[in-house]
Each structure stands twice: as C-alpha cells, then as structure tokens.
Short mmCIF file of C-alpha atoms in Angstrom, two decimals:
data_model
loop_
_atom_site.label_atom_id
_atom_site.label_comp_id
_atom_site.label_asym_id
_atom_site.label_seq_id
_atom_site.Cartn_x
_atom_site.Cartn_y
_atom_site.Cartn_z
CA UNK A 77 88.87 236.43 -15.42
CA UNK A 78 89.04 234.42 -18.38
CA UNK A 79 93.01 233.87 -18.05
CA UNK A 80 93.01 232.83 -14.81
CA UNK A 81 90.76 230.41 -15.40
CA UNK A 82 92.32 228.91 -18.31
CA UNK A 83 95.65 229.15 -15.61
CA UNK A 84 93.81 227.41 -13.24
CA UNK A 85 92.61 224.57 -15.73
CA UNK A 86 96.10 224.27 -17.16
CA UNK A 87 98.23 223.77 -13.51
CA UNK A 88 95.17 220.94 -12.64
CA UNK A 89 95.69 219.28 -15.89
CA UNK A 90 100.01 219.42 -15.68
CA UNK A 91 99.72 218.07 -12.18
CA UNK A 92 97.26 215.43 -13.11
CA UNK A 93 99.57 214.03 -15.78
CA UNK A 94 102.39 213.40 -13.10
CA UNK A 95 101.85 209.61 -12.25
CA UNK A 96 100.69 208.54 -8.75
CA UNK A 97 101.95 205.85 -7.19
CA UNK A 98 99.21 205.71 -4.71
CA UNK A 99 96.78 203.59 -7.37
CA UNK A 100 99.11 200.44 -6.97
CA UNK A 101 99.57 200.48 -3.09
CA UNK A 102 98.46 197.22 -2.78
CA UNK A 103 101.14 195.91 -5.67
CA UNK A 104 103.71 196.68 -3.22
CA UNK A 105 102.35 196.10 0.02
CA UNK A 106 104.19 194.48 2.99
CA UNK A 107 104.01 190.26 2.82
CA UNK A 108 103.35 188.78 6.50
CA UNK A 109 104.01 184.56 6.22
CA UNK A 110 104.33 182.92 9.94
CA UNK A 111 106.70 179.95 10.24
CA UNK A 112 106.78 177.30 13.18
CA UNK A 113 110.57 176.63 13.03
CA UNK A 114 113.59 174.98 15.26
CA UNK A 115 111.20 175.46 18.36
CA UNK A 116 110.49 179.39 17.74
CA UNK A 117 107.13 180.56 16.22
CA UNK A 118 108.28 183.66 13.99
CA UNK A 119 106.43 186.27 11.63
CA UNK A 120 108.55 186.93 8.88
CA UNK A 121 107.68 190.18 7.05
CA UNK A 122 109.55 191.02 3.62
CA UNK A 123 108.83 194.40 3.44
CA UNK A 124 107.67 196.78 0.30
CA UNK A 125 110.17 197.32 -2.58
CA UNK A 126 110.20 200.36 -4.41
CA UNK A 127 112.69 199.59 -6.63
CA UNK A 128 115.22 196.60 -8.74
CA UNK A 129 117.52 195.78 -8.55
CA UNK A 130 117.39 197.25 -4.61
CA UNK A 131 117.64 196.25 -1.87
CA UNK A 132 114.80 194.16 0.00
CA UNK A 133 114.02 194.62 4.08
CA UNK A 134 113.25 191.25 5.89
CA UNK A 135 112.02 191.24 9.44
CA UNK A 136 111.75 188.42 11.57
CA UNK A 137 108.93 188.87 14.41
CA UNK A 138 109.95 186.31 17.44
CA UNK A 139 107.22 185.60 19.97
CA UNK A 140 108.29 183.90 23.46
CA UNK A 141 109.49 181.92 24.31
CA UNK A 142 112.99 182.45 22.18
CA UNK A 143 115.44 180.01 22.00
CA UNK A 144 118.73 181.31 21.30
CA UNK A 145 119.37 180.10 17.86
CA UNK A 146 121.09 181.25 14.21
CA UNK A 147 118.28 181.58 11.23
CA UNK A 148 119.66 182.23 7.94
CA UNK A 149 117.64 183.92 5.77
CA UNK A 150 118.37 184.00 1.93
CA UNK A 151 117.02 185.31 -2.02
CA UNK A 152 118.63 183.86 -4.76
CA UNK A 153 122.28 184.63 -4.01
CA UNK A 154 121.72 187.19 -2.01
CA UNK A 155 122.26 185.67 2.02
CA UNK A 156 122.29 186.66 5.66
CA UNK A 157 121.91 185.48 8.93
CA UNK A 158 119.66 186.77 12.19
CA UNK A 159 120.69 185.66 15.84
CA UNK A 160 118.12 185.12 17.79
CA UNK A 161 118.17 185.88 21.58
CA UNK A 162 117.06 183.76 24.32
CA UNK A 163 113.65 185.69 25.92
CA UNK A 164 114.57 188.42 23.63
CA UNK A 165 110.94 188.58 21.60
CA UNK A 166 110.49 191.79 18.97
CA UNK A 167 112.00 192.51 15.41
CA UNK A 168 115.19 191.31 14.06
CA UNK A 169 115.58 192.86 10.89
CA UNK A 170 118.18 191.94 7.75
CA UNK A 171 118.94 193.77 4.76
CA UNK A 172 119.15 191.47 1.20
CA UNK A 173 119.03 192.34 -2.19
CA UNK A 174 116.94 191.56 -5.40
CA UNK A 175 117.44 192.10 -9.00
CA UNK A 176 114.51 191.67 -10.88
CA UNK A 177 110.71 191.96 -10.63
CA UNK A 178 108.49 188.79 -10.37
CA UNK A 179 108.68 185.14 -8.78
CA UNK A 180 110.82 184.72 -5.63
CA UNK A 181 111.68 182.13 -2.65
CA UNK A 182 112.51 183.20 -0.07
CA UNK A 183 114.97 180.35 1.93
CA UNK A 184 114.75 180.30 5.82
CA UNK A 185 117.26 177.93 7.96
CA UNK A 186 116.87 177.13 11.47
CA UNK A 187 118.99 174.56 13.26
CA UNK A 188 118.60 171.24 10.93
CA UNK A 189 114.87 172.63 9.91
CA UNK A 190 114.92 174.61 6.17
CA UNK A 191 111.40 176.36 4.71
CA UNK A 192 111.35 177.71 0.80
CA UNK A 193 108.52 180.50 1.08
CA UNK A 194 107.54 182.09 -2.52
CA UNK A 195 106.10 186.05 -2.95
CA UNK A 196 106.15 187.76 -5.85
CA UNK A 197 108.48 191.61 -6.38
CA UNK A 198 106.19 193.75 -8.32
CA UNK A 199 107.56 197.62 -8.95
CA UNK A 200 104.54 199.66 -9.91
CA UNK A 201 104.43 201.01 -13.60
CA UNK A 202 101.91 202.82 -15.28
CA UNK A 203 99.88 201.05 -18.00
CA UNK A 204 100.26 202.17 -21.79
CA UNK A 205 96.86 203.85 -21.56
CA UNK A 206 97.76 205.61 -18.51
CA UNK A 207 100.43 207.33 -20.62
CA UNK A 208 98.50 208.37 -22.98
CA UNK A 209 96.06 209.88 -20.50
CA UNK A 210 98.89 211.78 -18.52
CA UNK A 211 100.59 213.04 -21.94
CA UNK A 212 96.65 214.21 -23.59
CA UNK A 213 96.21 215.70 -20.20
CA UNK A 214 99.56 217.58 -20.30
CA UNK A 215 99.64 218.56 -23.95
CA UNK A 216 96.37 219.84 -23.28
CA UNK A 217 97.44 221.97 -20.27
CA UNK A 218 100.22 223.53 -22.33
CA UNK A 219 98.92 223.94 -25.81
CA UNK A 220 96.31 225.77 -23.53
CA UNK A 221 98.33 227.65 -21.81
CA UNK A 222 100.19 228.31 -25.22
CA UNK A 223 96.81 229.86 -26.53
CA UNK A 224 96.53 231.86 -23.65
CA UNK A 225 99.74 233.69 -24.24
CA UNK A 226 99.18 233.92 -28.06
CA UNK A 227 95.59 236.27 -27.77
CA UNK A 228 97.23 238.11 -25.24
CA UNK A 229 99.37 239.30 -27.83
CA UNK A 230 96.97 239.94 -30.68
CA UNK A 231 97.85 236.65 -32.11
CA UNK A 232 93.98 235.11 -32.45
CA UNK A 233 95.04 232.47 -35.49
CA UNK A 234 97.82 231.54 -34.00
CA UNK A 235 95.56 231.01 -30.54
CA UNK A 236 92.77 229.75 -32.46
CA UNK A 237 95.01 226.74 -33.59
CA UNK A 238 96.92 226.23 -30.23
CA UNK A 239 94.00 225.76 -28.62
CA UNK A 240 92.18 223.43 -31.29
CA UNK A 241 95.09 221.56 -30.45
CA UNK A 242 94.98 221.45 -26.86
CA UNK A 243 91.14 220.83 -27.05
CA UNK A 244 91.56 217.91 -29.00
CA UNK A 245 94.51 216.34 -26.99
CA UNK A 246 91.93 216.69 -24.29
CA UNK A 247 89.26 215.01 -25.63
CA UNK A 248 91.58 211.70 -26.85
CA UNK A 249 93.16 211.79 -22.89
CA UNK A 250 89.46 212.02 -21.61
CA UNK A 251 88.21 209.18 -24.02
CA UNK A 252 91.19 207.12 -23.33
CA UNK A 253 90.42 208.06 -20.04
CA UNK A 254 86.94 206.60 -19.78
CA UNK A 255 87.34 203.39 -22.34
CA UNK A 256 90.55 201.90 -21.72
CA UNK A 257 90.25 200.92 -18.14
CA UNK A 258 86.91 198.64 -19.18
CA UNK A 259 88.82 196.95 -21.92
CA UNK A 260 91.37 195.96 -19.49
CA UNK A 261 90.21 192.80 -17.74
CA UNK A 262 92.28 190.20 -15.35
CA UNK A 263 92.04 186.93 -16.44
CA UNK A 264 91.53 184.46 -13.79
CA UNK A 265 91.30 180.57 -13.36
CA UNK A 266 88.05 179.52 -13.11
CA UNK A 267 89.06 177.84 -10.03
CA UNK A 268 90.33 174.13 -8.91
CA UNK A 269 89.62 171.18 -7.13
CA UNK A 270 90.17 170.64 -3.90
CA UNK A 271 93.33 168.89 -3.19
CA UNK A 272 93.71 165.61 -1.64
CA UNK A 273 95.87 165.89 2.09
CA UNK A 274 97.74 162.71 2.95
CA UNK A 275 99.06 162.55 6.39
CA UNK A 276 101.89 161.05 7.79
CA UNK A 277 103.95 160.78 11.22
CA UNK A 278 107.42 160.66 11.86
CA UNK A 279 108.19 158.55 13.38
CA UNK A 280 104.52 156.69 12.70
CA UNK A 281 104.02 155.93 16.28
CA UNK A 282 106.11 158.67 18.36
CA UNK A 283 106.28 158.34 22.25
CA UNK A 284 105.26 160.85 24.52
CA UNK A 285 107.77 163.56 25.01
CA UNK A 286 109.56 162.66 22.15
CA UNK A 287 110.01 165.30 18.78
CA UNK A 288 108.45 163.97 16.25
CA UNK A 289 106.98 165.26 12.49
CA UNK A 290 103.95 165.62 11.53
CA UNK A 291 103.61 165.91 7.24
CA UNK A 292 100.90 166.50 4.57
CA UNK A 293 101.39 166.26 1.53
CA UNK A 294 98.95 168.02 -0.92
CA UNK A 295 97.81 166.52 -4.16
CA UNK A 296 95.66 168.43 -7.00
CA UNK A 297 92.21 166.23 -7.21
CA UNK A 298 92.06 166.73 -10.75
CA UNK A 299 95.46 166.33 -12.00
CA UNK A 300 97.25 164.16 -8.83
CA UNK A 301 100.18 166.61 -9.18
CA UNK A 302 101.35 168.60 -5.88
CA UNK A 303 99.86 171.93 -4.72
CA UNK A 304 102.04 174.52 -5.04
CA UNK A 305 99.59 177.29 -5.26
CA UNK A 306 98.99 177.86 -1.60
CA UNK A 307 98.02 181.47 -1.22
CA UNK A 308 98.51 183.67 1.67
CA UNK A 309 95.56 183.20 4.22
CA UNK A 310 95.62 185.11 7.68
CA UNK A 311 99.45 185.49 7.36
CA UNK A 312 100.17 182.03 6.49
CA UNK A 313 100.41 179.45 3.80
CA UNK A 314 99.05 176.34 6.12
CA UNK A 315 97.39 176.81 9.89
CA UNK A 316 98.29 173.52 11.12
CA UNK A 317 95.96 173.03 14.85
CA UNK A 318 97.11 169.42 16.56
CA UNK A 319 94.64 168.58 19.41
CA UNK A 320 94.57 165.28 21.62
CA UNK A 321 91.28 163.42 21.41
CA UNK A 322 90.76 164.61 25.06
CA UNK A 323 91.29 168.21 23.93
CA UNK A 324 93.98 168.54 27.01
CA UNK A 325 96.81 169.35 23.94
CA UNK A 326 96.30 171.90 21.47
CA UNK A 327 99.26 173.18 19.19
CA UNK A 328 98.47 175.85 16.40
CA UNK A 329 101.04 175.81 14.53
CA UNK A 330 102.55 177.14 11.03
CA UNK A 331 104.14 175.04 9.27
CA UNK A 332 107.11 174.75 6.77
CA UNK A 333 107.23 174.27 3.34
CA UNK A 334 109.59 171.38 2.44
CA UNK A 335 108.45 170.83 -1.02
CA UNK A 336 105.96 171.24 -3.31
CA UNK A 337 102.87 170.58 -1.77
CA UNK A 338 104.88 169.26 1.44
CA UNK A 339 104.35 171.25 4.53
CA UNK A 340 105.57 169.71 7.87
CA UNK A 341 106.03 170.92 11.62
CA UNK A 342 108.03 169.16 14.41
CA UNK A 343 106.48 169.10 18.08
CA UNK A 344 106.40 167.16 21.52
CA UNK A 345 103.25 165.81 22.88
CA UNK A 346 103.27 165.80 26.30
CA UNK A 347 100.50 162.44 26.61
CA UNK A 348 99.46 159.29 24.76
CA UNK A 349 96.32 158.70 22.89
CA UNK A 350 94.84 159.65 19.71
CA UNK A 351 95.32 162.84 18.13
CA UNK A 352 93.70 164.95 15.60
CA UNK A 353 95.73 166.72 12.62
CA UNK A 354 93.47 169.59 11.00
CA UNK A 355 95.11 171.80 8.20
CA UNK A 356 93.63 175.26 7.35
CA UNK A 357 94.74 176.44 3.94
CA UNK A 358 93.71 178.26 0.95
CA UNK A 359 94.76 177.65 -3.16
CA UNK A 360 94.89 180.81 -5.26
CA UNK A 361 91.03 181.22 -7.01
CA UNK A 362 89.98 178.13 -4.95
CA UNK A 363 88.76 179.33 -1.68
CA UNK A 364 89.92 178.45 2.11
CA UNK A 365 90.01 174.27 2.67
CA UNK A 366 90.38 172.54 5.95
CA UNK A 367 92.02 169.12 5.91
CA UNK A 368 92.49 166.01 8.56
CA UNK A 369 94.20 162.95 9.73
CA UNK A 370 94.68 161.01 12.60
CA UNK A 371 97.56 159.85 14.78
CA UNK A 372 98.77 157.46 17.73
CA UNK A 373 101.05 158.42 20.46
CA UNK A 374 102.11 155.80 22.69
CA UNK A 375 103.15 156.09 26.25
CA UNK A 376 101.57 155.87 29.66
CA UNK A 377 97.95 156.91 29.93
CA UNK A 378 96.87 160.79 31.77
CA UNK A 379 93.96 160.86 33.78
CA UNK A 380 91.40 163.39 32.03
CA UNK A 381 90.46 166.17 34.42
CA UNK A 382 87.13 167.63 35.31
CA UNK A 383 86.05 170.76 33.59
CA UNK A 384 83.03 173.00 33.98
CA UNK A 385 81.54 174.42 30.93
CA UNK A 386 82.42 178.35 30.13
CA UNK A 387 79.55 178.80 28.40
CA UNK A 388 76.25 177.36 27.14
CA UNK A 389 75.08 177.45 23.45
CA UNK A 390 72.14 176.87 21.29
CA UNK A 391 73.06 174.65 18.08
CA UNK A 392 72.67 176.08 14.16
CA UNK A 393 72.37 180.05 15.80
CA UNK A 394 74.87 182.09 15.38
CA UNK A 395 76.07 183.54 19.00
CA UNK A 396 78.72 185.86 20.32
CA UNK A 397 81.56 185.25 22.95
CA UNK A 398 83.36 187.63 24.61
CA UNK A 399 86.32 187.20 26.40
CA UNK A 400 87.84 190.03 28.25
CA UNK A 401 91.65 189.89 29.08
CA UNK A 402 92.37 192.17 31.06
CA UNK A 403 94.58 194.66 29.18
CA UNK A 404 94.76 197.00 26.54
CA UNK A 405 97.90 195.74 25.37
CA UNK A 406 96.84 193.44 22.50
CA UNK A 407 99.15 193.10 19.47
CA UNK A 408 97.57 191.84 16.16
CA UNK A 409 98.92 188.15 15.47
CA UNK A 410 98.50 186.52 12.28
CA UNK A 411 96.79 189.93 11.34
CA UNK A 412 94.18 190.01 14.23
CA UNK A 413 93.90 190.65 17.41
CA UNK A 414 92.04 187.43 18.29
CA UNK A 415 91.56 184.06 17.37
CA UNK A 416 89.18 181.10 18.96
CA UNK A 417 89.08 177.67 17.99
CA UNK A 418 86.79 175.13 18.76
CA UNK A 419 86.39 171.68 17.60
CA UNK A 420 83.96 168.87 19.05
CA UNK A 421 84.17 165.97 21.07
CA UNK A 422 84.94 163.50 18.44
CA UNK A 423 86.84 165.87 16.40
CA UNK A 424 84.46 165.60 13.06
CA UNK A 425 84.21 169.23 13.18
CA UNK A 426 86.65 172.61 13.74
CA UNK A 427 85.96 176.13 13.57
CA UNK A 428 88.10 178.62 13.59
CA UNK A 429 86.35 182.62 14.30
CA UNK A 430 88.72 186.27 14.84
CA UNK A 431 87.95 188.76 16.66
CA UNK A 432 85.69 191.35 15.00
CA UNK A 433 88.78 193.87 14.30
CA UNK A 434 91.67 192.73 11.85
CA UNK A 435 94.77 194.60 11.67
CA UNK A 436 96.90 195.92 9.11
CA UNK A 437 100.13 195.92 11.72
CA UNK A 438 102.63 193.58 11.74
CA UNK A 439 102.28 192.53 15.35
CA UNK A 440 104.66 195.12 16.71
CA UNK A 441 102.12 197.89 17.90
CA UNK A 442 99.79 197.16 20.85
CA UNK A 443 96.59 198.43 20.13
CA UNK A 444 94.03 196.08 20.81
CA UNK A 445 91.60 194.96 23.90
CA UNK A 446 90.70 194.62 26.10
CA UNK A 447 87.51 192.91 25.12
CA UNK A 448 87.43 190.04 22.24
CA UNK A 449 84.16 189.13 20.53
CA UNK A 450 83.70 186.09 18.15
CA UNK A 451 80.67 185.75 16.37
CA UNK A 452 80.27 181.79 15.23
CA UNK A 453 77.75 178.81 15.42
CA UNK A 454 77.65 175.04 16.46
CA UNK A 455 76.19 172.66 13.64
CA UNK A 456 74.67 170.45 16.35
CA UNK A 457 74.25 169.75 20.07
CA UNK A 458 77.22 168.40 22.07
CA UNK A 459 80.44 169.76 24.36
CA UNK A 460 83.07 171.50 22.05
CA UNK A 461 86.27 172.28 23.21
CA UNK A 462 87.89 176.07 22.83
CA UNK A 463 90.91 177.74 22.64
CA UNK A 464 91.04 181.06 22.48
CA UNK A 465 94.52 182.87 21.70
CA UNK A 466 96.06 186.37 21.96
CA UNK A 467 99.24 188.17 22.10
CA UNK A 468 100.93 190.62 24.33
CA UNK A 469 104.51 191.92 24.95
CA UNK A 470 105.15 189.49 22.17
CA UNK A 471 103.82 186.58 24.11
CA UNK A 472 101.23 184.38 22.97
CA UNK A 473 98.45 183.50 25.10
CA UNK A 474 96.35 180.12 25.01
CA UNK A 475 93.26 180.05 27.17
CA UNK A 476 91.02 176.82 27.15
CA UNK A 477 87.51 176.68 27.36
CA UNK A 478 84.64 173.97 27.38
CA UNK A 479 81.28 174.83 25.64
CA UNK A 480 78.26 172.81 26.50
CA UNK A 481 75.99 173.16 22.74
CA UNK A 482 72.25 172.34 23.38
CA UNK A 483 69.50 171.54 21.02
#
C-alpha cells in the first residue's frame, strides 16, 4: 500500500514539473483595435502568437456598408494586402510574419488614409523560480521513486539516502514555491497627468457635404510632449463621437493614428451649424479621459424636427433602459453587445454606458439579444439626446432617442 502511494505521489509530482502554458493566457491573448478608415469602419484583430520568429494571423472585421477598396496591411518588412468587397461584410484574414518578441506597429493603408497601430509580441516563458520549482518537484518525484525501488530490493541505505534526497529537493521546490512569487512585484508608474487635446478642422470651416478632417492632437500636461501611451480601451485607442449641436448628426467613430499623439478621422456632415468633437480615450496607469472641441460647418440652414421624448428620468439616480431589438442575432462590437450614448442639450456633458454583458468574441458570433439594458445617471435636469448602437449580420445599427431628465 505503501508503494503505490509513493507511485502515486511520484507521477503527480513528474507531471506537475511539466510547464503549463495556461498561467500566461492573457500574455498572448487576441488584440481587437477598431479603425475608421477610407470610408469603411473595420475591427482589426492580430491574433495570438505562439511562437518567433512565426508567423502572425491578422483579421480584418468589415461592417456595412463596404466599399470596395485595397488595405495593405504591414509589420516591419513583412507586407500584404486585403481586398475588400463591396457589401461583402465578415473576416478577411492575412498571414505576416514576425521575428522577435516585444514592441510592434502594425501599418494599415487605405486609399490615401495610413494608421501606425502599436501591440506588443510576448511568447510565454517560465520565470527562473518556476524552474526551480518544476526541477525540485521532479527530482523529488524520481529520487522518490528511486528509493522506492532500492528497499524493494533490500537496499535500506541506499533508500534511506535516495529518499533524503528527494525529501529535501521537495522541500527547496515547495519553499521556492511559496516565497518567490511574493518577491516578484510589477513595477508600475504611479500614474500621469491628463493630457491636453487640441482640436483642429480641416479644412477649418468645411461645407456641408464636403470630406473634411477632424484632428487632436494630445499633449502630456506635465511634460508638453505628445501622448503616445494610449492604451487599448473597449477595442480602441480613441472613441471619437461627432454630434451636431441639434443632435440630428451623430458619428462614432475610431480614429487613426497619424502620429504620436495625432489621431484624426475624415467624415461628411450632412448640415451646417455647430458641432461638438468629444474624444474617449485612456493612457496606460492613467485611467479613461474624455476630451472636447468645437467646430463650424457652413452651408444652408435644416429645419430641426419635432421629437417626443423616449423616456423620462429623474436627475443624480441611477436608472435602467432597456431597449429591445427585436432579434437574437446580436454580435459583440467593440467587445459588447451594446452601447448608448447620450450627451445634453448644450453638449457640456456625454456619457457613454454598455450593455450589462461584454464579450470576449471578436464580433463574428451572434449571440446576443434580444433585450439591451444600460444602467447610467443624468447629473442634472434637462433633455439629453441618445444613441443607442448595435450590430447584426455585420451591420451596425444607430437608433436615436430623446430623454426628458427631471428634477
């Protein structure tokens, strides 16, 4: 009884000292980064990679509508090139190939438009301690084992000192075991300022129905320098929402980075007035930060229609909306299956709440709704406008609201 326990001990402790890759999952997880480029609104997923040099898996996710178009997609010298369909939405997928662990851009081309998008290759490897916990566990399991087979054989001194051994190469793996992972500790910026947004228009006073650009450019507050350590937030570097003062036009958009700390978008506004600029971003150890300008467009003057109020609010209380739309179908965009934005009359404040559920899919499975809830709160009385967007069959859905906040 007492050799097959000392059996059993010995396979547990060999298989334990086999690494597992399974503790760094999230080291090599897929990277989701949405662009707004040449007219198409695109996920672009660079996929896990196991290995370098290797090869590294690039998807681009097109939502309607599609435009038929070239994007070239390229790594360090490593290039390729996805045609895009016309009303063809789904994955396009490309095949590139990196040599070496650690900082990356990743370049994406699109008509005259070009984005430089960083991530980061990390191939998991064990840490020195974790090598000496696998090995004590091992040596243990076979000196052990070694014992075993030595006073089955008559052998007791020469078991006695095999498994001495193998009880202290345990006890040094199980020490190692318990310490080492406390002594290991991430050091991380204290955090930094927020940066400084400076907005411009190109042209700086565009017509309606004309393309025009709309630009920040991101300065540290401490230092003046650029920001160039955006971090991924909801799938994105920047949300960029662009809303009339009238809230008839709302864009959310993702837009592309040009530069350090430049991030600009291209889009058509189909009436003249004032318009409100309001970038959503977050810097690495710094938290989420939401940004604003203002902008002209000139052209003949739309007649505001009437519009009765979707729902009715208290101010400063949390409440939940629901919106139900109708299907099952929902894909996860920008890694939920719902977002709602609202922003008041004068455009001083914007809020932007997800659905309840987030999603680890890359917007290709359908999984989601019918029902969308969104838990959020209006600082103070007033009508707020709403937009409240979903996908489905790769489509992206924008349904406006009006809330009427009370006191």
């Amino acid at each position: 009884m007492l050799i097959r326990l000392v059996l059993g001990v010995s396979v547990v402790l060999m298989a334990a000292a086999v690494p597992a890759s399974a503790h760094v999952v999230s080291a090599d997880a897929d990277l989701q980064l949405a662009q707004t480029i040449a007219g198409s609104e695109l996920t672009v997923v660079i996929r896990r990679t196991p290995a370098v040099p290797g090869p590294l898996y690039v998807d681009l996710v097109a939502y309607q509508p599609v435009r038929e178009q070239t994007v070239g997609i390229a790594v360090n010298d490593s290039a390729g090139t996805v045609q895009l369909r016309r009303d063809r939405p789904g994955t396009y997928p490309l095949v590139l190939h990196v040599r070496d662990v650690g900082p990356h851009e990743l370049r994406l081309t699109a008509a005259s438009e070009v984005s430089v998008l960083p991530f980061t290759v990390r191939v998991p490897r064990p840490a020195p301690w974790e090598m000496v916990v696998y090995g004590g566990f091992g040596a243990a399991g076979v000196m052990l084992a070694a014992a075993m087979v030595a006073g089955a054989r008559s052998r007791r001194g020469t078991a006695l000192s095999l498994g001495g051994v193998g009880v202290i190469a345990m006890v040094v793996a199980a020490t190692v075991a318990v310490v080492s992972p406390q002594l290991v500790t991430e050091v991380r910026d204290t955090g930094r300022p927020n940066a400084q947004a400076f907005l411009t228009v190109s042209p700086a006073r565009p017509a309606a129905g004309e393309e025009f650009t709309v630009r920040f450019d991101l300065a540290d507050g401490s230092t003046g320098q650029p920001v160039d350590d955006l971090a991924v937030h909801h799938a994105a570097l920047v949300h960029l929402v662009i809303t009339s003062q009238d809230g008839e036009f709302f864009q959310h958009l993702h837009p592309l980075r040009t530069d350090s700390g430049r991030v600009e978008a291209r889009l058509t506004a189909d009436r003249a007035g004032r318009y409100l600029a309001h970038a959503e971003f977050e810097r690495t150890d710094a938290g989420g930060q939401l940004v604003s300008g203002a902008f002209e467009v000139s052209g003949p003057a739309r007649q505001v229609p009437e519009r009765a109020a979707s729902w009715t609010f208290p101010a400063g209380r949390p409440v939940t909306i629901e919106v139900h739309t109708g299907t099952t179908g929902l894909q996860s965009w920008l890694e939920m299956a719902g977002h709602l934005i609202v922003r008041d009359q004068d455009g001083t404040y914007l809020g932007h709440g997800h659905e309840q559920m987030s999603s680890t899919s890359d917007g290709t499975v359908a999984t989601h709704g019918p029902g969308l809830r969104f838990t959020v709160s209006f600082p103070r009385p007033g009508r707020y406008f709403a937009w409240v967007q979903y996908v489905r069959d790769f489509q992206i859905t924008t349904a406006p609201h009006l809330i009427e906040v009370t006191s």
